[in-house]
C-alpha positions as a Python dict, from the first residue, in 0.01 Angstrom:
ca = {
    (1, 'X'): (0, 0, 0),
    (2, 'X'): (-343, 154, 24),
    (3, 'X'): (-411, 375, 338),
    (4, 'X'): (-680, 101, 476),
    (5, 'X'): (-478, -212, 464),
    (6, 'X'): (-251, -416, 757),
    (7, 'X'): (118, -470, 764),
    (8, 'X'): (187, -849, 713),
    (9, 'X'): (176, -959, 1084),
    (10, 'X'): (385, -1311, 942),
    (11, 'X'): (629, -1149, 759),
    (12, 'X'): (980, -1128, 942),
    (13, 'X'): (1133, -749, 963),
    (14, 'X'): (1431, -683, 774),
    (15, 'X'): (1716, -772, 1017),
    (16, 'X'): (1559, -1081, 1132),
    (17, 'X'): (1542, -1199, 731),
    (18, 'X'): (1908, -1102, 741),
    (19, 'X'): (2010, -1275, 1058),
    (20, 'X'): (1818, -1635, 893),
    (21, 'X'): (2018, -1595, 566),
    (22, 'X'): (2352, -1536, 732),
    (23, 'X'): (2296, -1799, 989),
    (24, 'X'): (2180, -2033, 722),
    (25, 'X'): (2449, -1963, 501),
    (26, 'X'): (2729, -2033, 802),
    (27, 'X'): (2553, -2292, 854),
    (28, 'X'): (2621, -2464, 520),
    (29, 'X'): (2927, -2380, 488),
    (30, 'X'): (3009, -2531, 805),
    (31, 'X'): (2891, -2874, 685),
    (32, 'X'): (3008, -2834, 352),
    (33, 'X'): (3316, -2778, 475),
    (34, 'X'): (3314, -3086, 670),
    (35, 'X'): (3176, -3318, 379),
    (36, 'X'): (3441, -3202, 173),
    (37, 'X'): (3730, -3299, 424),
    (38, 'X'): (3581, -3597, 489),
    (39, 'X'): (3485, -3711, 99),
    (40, 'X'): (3820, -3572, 21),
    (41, 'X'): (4067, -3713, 261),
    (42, 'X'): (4228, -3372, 343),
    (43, 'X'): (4535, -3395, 536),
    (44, 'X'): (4436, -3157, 819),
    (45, 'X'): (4556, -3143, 1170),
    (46, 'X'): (4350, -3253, 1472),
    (47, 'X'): (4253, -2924, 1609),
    (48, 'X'): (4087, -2805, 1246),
    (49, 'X'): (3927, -3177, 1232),
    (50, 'X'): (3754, -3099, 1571),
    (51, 'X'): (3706, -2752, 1524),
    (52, 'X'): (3477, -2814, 1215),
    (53, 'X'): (3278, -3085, 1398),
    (54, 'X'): (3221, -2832, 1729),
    (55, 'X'): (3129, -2530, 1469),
    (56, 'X'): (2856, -2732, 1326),
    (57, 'X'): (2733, -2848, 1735),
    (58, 'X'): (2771, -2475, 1836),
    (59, 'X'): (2572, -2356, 1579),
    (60, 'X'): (2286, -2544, 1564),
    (61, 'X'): (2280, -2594, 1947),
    (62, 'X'): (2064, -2644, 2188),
    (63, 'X'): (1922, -2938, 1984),
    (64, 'X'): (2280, -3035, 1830),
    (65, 'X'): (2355, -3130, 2201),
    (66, 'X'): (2156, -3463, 2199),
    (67, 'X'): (2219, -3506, 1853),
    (68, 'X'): (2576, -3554, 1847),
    (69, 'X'): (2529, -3796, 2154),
    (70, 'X'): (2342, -4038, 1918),
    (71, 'X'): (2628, -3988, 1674),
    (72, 'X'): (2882, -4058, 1911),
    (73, 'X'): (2714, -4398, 1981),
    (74, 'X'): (2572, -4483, 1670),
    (75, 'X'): (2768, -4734, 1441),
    (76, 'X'): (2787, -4498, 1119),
    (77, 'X'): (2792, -4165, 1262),
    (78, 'X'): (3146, -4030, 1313),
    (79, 'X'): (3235, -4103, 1685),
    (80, 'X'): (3532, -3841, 1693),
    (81, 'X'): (3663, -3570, 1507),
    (82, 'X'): (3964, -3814, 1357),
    (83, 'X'): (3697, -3972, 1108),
    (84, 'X'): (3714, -3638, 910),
    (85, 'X'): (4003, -3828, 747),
    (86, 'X'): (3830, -4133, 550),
    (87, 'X'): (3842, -4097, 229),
    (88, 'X'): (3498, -4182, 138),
    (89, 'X'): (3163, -4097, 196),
    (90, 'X'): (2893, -4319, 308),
    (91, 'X'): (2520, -4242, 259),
    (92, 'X'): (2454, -4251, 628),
    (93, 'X'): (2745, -4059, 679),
    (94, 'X'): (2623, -3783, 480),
    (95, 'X'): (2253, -3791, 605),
    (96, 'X'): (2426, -3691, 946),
    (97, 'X'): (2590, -3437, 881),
    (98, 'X'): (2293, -3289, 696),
    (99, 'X'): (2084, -3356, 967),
    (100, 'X'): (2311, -3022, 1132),
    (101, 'X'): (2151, -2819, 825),
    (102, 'X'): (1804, -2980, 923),
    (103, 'X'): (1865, -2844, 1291),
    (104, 'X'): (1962, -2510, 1216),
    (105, 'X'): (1626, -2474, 965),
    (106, 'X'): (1432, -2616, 1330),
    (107, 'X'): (1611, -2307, 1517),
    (108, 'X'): (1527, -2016, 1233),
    (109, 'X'): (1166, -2158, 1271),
    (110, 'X'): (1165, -2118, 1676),
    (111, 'X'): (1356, -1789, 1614),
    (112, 'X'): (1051, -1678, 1379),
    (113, 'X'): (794, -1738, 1583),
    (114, 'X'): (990, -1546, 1888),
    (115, 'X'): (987, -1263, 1656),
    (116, 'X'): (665, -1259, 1577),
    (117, 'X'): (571, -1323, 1899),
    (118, 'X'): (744, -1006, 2010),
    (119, 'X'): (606, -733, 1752),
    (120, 'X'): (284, -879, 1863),
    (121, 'X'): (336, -743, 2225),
    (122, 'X'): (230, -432, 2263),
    (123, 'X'): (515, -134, 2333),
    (124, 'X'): (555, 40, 2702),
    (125, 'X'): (724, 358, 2674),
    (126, 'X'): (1094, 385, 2689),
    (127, 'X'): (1080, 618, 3032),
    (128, 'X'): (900, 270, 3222),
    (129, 'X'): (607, 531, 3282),
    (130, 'X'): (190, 481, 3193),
    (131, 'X'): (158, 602, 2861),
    (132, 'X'): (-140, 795, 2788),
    (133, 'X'): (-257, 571, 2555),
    (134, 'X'): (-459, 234, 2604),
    (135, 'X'): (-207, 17, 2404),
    (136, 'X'): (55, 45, 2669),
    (137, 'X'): (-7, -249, 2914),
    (138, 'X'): (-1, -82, 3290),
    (139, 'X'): (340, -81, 3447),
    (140, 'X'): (350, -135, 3804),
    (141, 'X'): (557, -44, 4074),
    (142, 'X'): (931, 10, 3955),
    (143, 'X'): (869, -15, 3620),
    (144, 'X'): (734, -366, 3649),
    (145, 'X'): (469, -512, 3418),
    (146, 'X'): (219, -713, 3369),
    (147, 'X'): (421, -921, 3133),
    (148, 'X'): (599, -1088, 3449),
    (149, 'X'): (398, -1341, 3456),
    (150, 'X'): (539, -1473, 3111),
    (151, 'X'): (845, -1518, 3304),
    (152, 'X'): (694, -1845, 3470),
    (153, 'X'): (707, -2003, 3152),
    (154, 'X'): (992, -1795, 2975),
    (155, 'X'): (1259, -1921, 3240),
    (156, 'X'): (1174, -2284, 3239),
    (157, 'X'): (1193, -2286, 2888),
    (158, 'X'): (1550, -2181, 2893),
    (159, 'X'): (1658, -2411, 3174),
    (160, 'X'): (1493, -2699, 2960),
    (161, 'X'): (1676, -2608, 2639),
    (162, 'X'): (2031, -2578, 2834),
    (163, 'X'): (1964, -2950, 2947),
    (164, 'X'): (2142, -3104, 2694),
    (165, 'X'): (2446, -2854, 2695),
    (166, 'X'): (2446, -2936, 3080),
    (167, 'X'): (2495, -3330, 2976),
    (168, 'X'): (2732, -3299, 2690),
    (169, 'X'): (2937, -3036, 2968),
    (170, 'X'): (2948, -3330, 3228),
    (171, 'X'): (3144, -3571, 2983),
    (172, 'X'): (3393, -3315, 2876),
    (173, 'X'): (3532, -3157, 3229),
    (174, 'X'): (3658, -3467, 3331),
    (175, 'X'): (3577, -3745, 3068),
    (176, 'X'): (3320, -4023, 3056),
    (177, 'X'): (3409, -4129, 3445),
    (178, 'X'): (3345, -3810, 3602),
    (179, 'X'): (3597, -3645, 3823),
    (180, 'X'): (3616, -3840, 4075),
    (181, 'X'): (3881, -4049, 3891),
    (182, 'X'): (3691, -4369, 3869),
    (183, 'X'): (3622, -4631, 3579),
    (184, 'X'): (3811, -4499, 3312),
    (185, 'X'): (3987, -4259, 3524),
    (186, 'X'): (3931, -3856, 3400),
    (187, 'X'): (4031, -3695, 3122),
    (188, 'X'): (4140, -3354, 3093),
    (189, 'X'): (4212, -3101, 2744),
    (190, 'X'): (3858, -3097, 2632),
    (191, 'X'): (3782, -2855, 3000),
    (192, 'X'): (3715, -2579, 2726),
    (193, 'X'): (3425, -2727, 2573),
    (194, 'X'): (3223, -2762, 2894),
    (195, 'X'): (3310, -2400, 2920),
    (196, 'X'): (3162, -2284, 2580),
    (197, 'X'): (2871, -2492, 2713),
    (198, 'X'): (2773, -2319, 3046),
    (199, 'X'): (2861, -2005, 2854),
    (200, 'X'): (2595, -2100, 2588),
    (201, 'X'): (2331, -2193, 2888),
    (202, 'X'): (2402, -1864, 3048),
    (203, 'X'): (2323, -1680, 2719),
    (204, 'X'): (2003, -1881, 2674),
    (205, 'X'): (1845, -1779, 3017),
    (206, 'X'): (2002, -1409, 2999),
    (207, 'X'): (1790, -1399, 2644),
    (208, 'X'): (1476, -1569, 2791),
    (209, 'X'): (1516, -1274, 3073),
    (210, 'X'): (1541, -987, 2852),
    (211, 'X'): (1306, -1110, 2566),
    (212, 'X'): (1014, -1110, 2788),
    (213, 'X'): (903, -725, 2836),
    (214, 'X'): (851, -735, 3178),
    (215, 'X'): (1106, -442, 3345),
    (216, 'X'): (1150, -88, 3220),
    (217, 'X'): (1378, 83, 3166),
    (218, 'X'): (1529, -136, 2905),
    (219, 'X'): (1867, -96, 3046),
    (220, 'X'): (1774, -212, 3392),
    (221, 'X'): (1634, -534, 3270),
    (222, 'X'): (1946, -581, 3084),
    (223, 'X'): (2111, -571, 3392),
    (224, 'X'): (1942, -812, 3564),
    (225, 'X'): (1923, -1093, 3253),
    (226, 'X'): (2310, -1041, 3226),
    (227, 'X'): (2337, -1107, 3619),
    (228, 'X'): (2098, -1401, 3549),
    (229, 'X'): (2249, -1548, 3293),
    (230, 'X'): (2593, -1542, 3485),
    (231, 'X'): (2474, -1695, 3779),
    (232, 'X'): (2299, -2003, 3593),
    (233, 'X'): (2645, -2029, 3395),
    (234, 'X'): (2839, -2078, 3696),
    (235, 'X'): (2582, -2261, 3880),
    (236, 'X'): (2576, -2507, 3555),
    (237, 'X'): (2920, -2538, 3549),
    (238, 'X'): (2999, -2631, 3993),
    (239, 'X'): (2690, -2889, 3879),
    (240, 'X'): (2852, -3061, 3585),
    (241, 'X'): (3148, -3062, 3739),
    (242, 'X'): (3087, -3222, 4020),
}
């Protein structure tokens, strides 16, 4: 590289490219996995049946949430974890489970453009004080920056992506009725999936909260997305539950 040229500003550093391909590759081999024991007929017990379908949700959430709501109504799409069993594979069948692999190529392209987004910001100094150069942005009072401000878009952005996590949560704490026992009465043994859930949401926001540069040092804003994201967990779950 000669001494006057740039650094590819599109090009993803070296751990991001390996996160993608390992994601990616789970991924795959998540819905392989699960074409196979459909196509196939494998005799496998309940708990591996649904454990295949919920790898493929969690890893390709937030947008798997509403997705496997329109499988669970549609016709064609499998409506529980027992259709792993058929032995047979129809064409729909197979376009939706590789609609998962779709989803998780939608969430390496949002994660890509977070990246980038981030290298693009300019550094503050690890101490939270002025550097002495201009490409430091100004930090305020208690290490605060001017990057707060992104927060008023950053946070809303997480609550809207743990929407659908929040409505897939409400139908597994107590089933379909609620918990109030009406209609169909509740249902209980699936409590652990709206738990994942609210766990997932709280990640989301505690990521939205530390991504954005806004509080130095590091360590301190840490702090405070990890007591954010705990808070909007349980405050997700009371809600849902209710």
């Amino acid at each position: 590289m000669s001494s006057g040229s740039r650094p590819n500003e599109r090009a993803l550093p070296r751990w991001a490219r390996a996160a993608v391909v390992v994601y990616l590759s789970v991924t795959v081999a998540a819905v392989v996995a699960a074409l196979l024991t459909n196509g196939l007929g494998l005799d496998l017990d309940a708990r591996t049946k649904e454990g295949l379908l919920l790898a493929m949700v969690y890893l390709t959430l937030p947008l798997s949430a509403a997705y496997l709501i329109i499988g669970m109504f549609s016709s064609e799409g499998p409506t529980s974890p027992d259709e792993f069993s058929l032995a047979g594979l129809s064409p729909t069948t197979v376009l939706y489970y590789l609609g998962y692999v779709l989803l998780a190529v939608v969430n390496t392209g949002v994660f890509r453009l977070i990246v980038l987004g981030i290298r693009r910001v300019a550094q503050v100094p690890a101490a939270g004080l002025p550097g002495a150069s201009a490409q430091y942005p100004r930090v305020a009072l208690r290490g605060v920056t001017p990057d707060v401000s992104k927060l008023w878009w950053a946070v809303p952005l997480a609550v809207l992506l743990s929407l659908p996590q929040w409505m897939v949560a409400g139908f597994f704490w107590c089933g379909i009725s609620g918990c109030s026992g009406g209609g169909f009465g509740v249902a209980t043994g699936t409590e652990w999936v709206a738990v994942i859930l609210s766990v997932v949401n709280g990640v989301i926001l505690a990521v939205a909260v530390f991504a954005v540069r806004w509080l130095y040092p590091t360590r301190k804003r840490a702090l405070v997305a990890l007591a954010a994201g705990t808070l909007f967990a349980l405050v997700g779950a009371v809600v849902t539950h209710g």
